[in-house]
Amino acid sequence: MFASLETLHPTVQALLAGCFTWGVTALGAALVFFTRTVNKLLLDLMLGFAGGVMVAASFWSLLAPAIEMSDGSFLPAVIGFLGGGLFLRLVDYVLPHLHLNMPLKKAEGIHTTWRRSVLLVLAITLHNIPEGLAVGVAFGGAAAGLPSASLAGAVALALGIGLQNFPEGLAVSAPLRREGFSRFKSFWYGQMSGIVEPVFAVIGAAVVMVARPILPYALAFAAGAMIFVVVEEVVPESQAGGNADLATLAFLGGFAVMMGLDVGLG
């Protein structure tokens, strides 16, 4: 598998990986064709698992290589990490969106009269941006020929993000179905929340290919943005349904799976 991937341009590799993670989002959203409601415990477990995957990916696939590329210096990683979090906070502050299980009056960003369904989709779409960037930067870094940023590691990151995208697709489509949307419309909006991932994967790969010296900063930037998403949305939502202990165990499981993928493949 890796031999065939190596023959492709890094931006094409990133595009394929981004399409994979988008496809898994669509698979999660497709569950709405089989059920109108989703068990709250199951959703909390899946969100907890997703949070664990994202945290592990942020360190093993992004921050650790960023520090290695800087000859052990932590400064580029710190600058990039904080920059990623601050950037996503700025977008979070400006873009209208609504988190899951929140009333319409709790919508964040610039005030708008957009429908609740649109705001729900925008919330997940916004938080898929750093995942796409992370995938693209990882493949761009592998093309730089640095030992700490391997193609296998980039593939492991894409697999991990794909795993945690499954509940995200369902987390969009299921609430829309409960609000009276048809099965197809619920699925359509759910899968559309992941369309930004291949777009930003290509952008991330292209940027680091053009300006390789920024690679450690770019890796850490993606990590900071992903940690912001985990702390600001994924973990609170997994803990809000009365299944905090089980969701926490699922978080640990997700972390362990992503760590195993990265160490085993990378």
mmCIF file of C-alpha atoms in Angstrom, residues 63-235:
data_model
loop_
_atom_site.group_PDB
_atom_site.id
_atom_site.type_symbol
_atom_site.label_atom_id
_atom_site.label_comp_id
_atom_site.label_asym_id
_atom_site.label_seq_id
_atom_site.Cartn_x
_atom_site.Cartn_y
_atom_site.Cartn_z
ATOM 1 C CA LEU A 63 3.746 17.713 18.281
ATOM 2 C CA ALA A 64 6.438 15.045 18.740
ATOM 3 C CA PRO A 65 7.596 15.280 15.092
ATOM 4 C CA ALA A 66 7.524 19.090 15.330
ATOM 5 C CA ILE A 67 9.909 18.991 18.302
ATOM 6 C CA GLU A 68 12.191 16.449 16.584
ATOM 7 C CA MET A 69 12.404 18.615 13.463
ATOM 8 C CA SER A 70 13.476 21.550 15.632
ATOM 9 C CA ASP A 71 16.488 19.627 17.013
ATOM 10 C CA GLY A 72 14.764 19.239 20.352
ATOM 11 C CA SER A 73 13.804 22.897 20.693
ATOM 12 C CA PHE A 74 10.295 23.363 22.032
ATOM 13 C CA LEU A 75 9.878 26.959 20.795
ATOM 14 C CA PRO A 76 8.507 26.265 17.269
ATOM 15 C CA ALA A 77 6.090 23.709 18.738
ATOM 16 C CA VAL A 78 4.898 26.148 21.400
ATOM 17 C CA ILE A 79 4.437 28.989 18.915
ATOM 18 C CA GLY A 80 2.584 26.803 16.439
ATOM 19 C CA PHE A 81 0.492 25.094 19.112
ATOM 20 C CA LEU A 82 -0.706 28.348 20.670
ATOM 21 C CA GLY A 83 -1.221 29.861 17.229
ATOM 22 C CA GLY A 84 -3.477 26.972 16.188
ATOM 23 C CA GLY A 85 -5.630 27.302 19.279
ATOM 24 C CA LEU A 86 -5.891 31.080 18.993
ATOM 25 C CA PHE A 87 -6.744 30.872 15.289
ATOM 26 C CA LEU A 88 -9.589 28.453 15.909
ATOM 27 C CA ARG A 89 -10.854 30.573 18.793
ATOM 28 C CA LEU A 90 -10.982 33.564 16.445
ATOM 29 C CA VAL A 91 -12.913 31.616 13.812
ATOM 30 C CA ASP A 92 -15.137 30.213 16.572
ATOM 31 C CA TYR A 93 -15.863 33.757 17.731
ATOM 32 C CA VAL A 94 -16.764 35.038 14.251
ATOM 33 C CA LEU A 95 -18.502 32.149 12.452
ATOM 34 C CA PRO A 96 -22.144 31.587 13.492
ATOM 35 C CA HIS A 97 -22.631 28.038 14.820
ATOM 36 C CA LEU A 98 -24.490 26.007 17.428
ATOM 37 C CA HIS A 99 -23.132 23.142 19.510
ATOM 38 C CA LEU A 100 -25.046 19.899 19.912
ATOM 39 C CA ASN A 101 -27.846 19.756 22.498
ATOM 40 C CA MET A 102 -27.855 23.535 22.896
ATOM 41 C CA PRO A 103 -30.915 25.797 22.450
ATOM 42 C CA LEU A 104 -30.887 28.229 19.551
ATOM 43 C CA LYS A 105 -30.337 31.171 21.892
ATOM 44 C CA LYS A 106 -26.940 29.667 22.789
ATOM 45 C CA ALA A 107 -25.641 30.018 19.221
ATOM 46 C CA GLU A 108 -22.096 31.413 19.063
ATOM 47 C CA GLY A 109 -20.379 33.727 16.606
ATOM 48 C CA ILE A 110 -21.831 36.743 14.864
ATOM 49 C CA HIS A 111 -25.598 37.023 15.370
ATOM 50 C CA THR A 112 -27.616 35.680 12.467
ATOM 51 C CA THR A 113 -31.117 34.532 11.610
ATOM 52 C CA TRP A 114 -29.869 31.277 10.073
ATOM 53 C CA ARG A 115 -31.828 28.134 10.906
ATOM 54 C CA ARG A 116 -30.786 25.831 13.727
ATOM 55 C CA SER A 117 -29.932 23.058 11.250
ATOM 56 C CA VAL A 118 -27.470 25.283 9.390
ATOM 57 C CA LEU A 119 -25.811 26.351 12.636
ATOM 58 C CA LEU A 120 -25.419 22.723 13.770
ATOM 59 C CA VAL A 121 -23.736 21.764 10.505
ATOM 60 C CA LEU A 122 -21.442 24.793 10.671
ATOM 61 C CA ALA A 123 -20.296 23.837 14.178
ATOM 62 C CA ILE A 124 -19.048 20.414 13.025
ATOM 63 C CA THR A 125 -17.702 21.831 9.758
ATOM 64 C CA LEU A 126 -15.671 24.435 11.643
ATOM 65 C CA HIS A 127 -14.095 21.789 13.814
ATOM 66 C CA ASN A 128 -13.266 19.538 10.861
ATOM 67 C CA ILE A 129 -10.911 22.191 9.471
ATOM 68 C CA PRO A 130 -7.967 21.403 11.791
ATOM 69 C CA GLU A 131 -8.378 17.692 11.097
ATOM 70 C CA GLY A 132 -8.017 18.286 7.362
ATOM 71 C CA LEU A 133 -5.021 20.542 7.965
ATOM 72 C CA ALA A 134 -3.400 17.930 10.195
ATOM 73 C CA VAL A 135 -3.698 15.257 7.517
ATOM 74 C CA GLY A 136 -2.337 17.538 4.786
ATOM 75 C CA VAL A 137 0.582 18.778 6.870
ATOM 76 C CA ALA A 138 1.484 15.200 7.812
ATOM 77 C CA PHE A 139 1.669 14.091 4.165
ATOM 78 C CA GLY A 140 3.550 17.251 3.210
ATOM 79 C CA GLY A 141 6.001 16.588 6.020
ATOM 80 C CA ALA A 142 6.538 12.999 4.896
ATOM 81 C CA ALA A 143 7.460 14.290 1.445
ATOM 82 C CA ALA A 144 10.155 16.451 3.034
ATOM 83 C CA GLY A 145 12.123 13.265 3.715
ATOM 84 C CA LEU A 146 12.438 13.797 7.456
ATOM 85 C CA PRO A 147 12.581 10.609 9.573
ATOM 86 C CA SER A 148 10.214 12.083 12.154
ATOM 87 C CA ALA A 149 7.495 12.640 9.530
ATOM 88 C CA SER A 150 7.021 9.346 7.691
ATOM 89 C CA LEU A 151 4.420 8.340 5.132
ATOM 90 C CA ALA A 152 3.329 5.518 7.429
ATOM 91 C CA GLY A 153 2.794 8.024 10.220
ATOM 92 C CA ALA A 154 0.687 10.215 7.922
ATOM 93 C CA VAL A 155 -1.422 7.179 6.970
ATOM 94 C CA ALA A 156 -1.856 6.315 10.661
ATOM 95 C CA LEU A 157 -3.036 9.861 11.346
ATOM 96 C CA ALA A 158 -5.560 9.680 8.493
ATOM 97 C CA LEU A 159 -6.854 6.343 9.809
ATOM 98 C CA GLY A 160 -7.220 7.732 13.322
ATOM 99 C CA ILE A 161 -9.041 10.845 12.188
ATOM 100 C CA GLY A 162 -11.257 8.701 9.988
ATOM 101 C CA LEU A 163 -12.202 6.590 13.028
ATOM 102 C CA GLN A 164 -13.234 9.591 15.062
ATOM 103 C CA ASN A 165 -15.145 11.150 12.156
ATOM 104 C CA PHE A 166 -17.731 8.362 12.268
ATOM 105 C CA PRO A 167 -19.539 9.711 15.357
ATOM 106 C CA GLU A 168 -19.239 13.277 14.054
ATOM 107 C CA GLY A 169 -21.300 12.456 10.969
ATOM 108 C CA LEU A 170 -23.927 10.778 13.123
ATOM 109 C CA ALA A 171 -23.858 13.680 15.588
ATOM 110 C CA VAL A 172 -25.050 15.984 12.805
ATOM 111 C CA SER A 173 -27.519 13.773 10.946
ATOM 112 C CA ALA A 174 -29.329 12.326 13.980
ATOM 113 C CA PRO A 175 -30.404 15.695 15.519
ATOM 114 C CA LEU A 176 -31.565 16.904 12.104
ATOM 115 C CA ARG A 177 -33.667 13.758 11.710
ATOM 116 C CA ARG A 178 -35.239 14.345 15.141
ATOM 117 C CA GLU A 179 -36.133 17.872 14.067
ATOM 118 C CA GLY A 180 -38.189 16.554 11.173
ATOM 119 C CA PHE A 181 -35.757 16.519 8.256
ATOM 120 C CA SER A 182 -36.076 13.678 5.772
ATOM 121 C CA ARG A 183 -33.570 10.833 6.012
ATOM 122 C CA PHE A 184 -31.831 11.968 2.843
ATOM 123 C CA LYS A 185 -31.563 15.631 3.901
ATOM 124 C CA SER A 186 -30.274 14.600 7.330
ATOM 125 C CA PHE A 187 -27.644 12.408 5.699
ATOM 126 C CA TRP A 188 -26.748 15.071 3.134
ATOM 127 C CA TYR A 189 -26.088 17.767 5.721
ATOM 128 C CA GLY A 190 -24.237 15.288 7.937
ATOM 129 C CA GLN A 191 -21.781 14.246 5.249
ATOM 130 C CA MET A 192 -21.384 17.823 4.029
ATOM 131 C CA SER A 193 -19.891 18.734 7.402
ATOM 132 C CA GLY A 194 -16.807 16.723 6.392
ATOM 133 C CA ILE A 195 -16.298 18.191 2.937
ATOM 134 C CA VAL A 196 -13.783 20.729 4.267
ATOM 135 C CA GLU A 197 -11.346 17.953 5.186
ATOM 136 C CA PRO A 198 -10.054 17.081 1.683
ATOM 137 C CA VAL A 199 -9.971 20.809 0.848
ATOM 138 C CA PHE A 200 -7.846 21.743 3.841
ATOM 139 C CA ALA A 201 -5.765 18.578 3.531
ATOM 140 C CA VAL A 202 -4.627 19.743 0.093
ATOM 141 C CA ILE A 203 -4.026 23.274 1.407
ATOM 142 C CA GLY A 204 -1.932 21.966 4.309
ATOM 143 C CA ALA A 205 0.201 19.729 2.092
ATOM 144 C CA ALA A 206 0.711 22.457 -0.502
ATOM 145 C CA VAL A 207 1.782 25.053 2.061
ATOM 146 C CA VAL A 208 4.459 22.898 3.686
ATOM 147 C CA MET A 209 5.703 21.725 0.287
ATOM 148 C CA VAL A 210 6.251 25.335 -0.773
ATOM 149 C CA ALA A 211 7.701 26.507 2.535
ATOM 150 C CA ARG A 212 9.307 23.529 4.265
ATOM 151 C CA PRO A 213 10.955 25.573 7.060
ATOM 152 C CA ILE A 214 7.510 26.252 8.515
ATOM 153 C CA LEU A 215 6.751 22.521 8.827
ATOM 154 C CA PRO A 216 7.346 22.269 12.620
ATOM 155 C CA TYR A 217 5.121 25.314 13.135
ATOM 156 C CA ALA A 218 2.459 23.886 10.813
ATOM 157 C CA LEU A 219 2.399 20.517 12.584
ATOM 158 C CA ALA A 220 2.070 22.185 15.983
ATOM 159 C CA PHE A 221 -0.546 24.622 14.602
ATOM 160 C CA ALA A 222 -2.756 21.699 13.567
ATOM 161 C CA ALA A 223 -2.229 20.084 16.980
ATOM 162 C CA GLY A 224 -3.245 23.253 18.819
ATOM 163 C CA ALA A 225 -6.373 23.603 16.719
ATOM 164 C CA MET A 226 -7.355 19.976 17.354
ATOM 165 C CA ILE A 227 -6.796 20.236 21.118
ATOM 166 C CA PHE A 228 -8.978 23.363 21.121
ATOM 167 C CA VAL A 229 -11.781 21.338 19.498
ATOM 168 C CA VAL A 230 -11.418 18.486 22.003
ATOM 169 C CA VAL A 231 -11.500 20.708 25.087
ATOM 170 C CA GLU A 232 -14.086 23.171 23.817
ATOM 171 C CA GLU A 233 -16.580 20.744 22.281
ATOM 172 C CA VAL A 234 -15.891 17.010 22.113
ATOM 173 C CA VAL A 235 -15.162 16.274 25.781
#
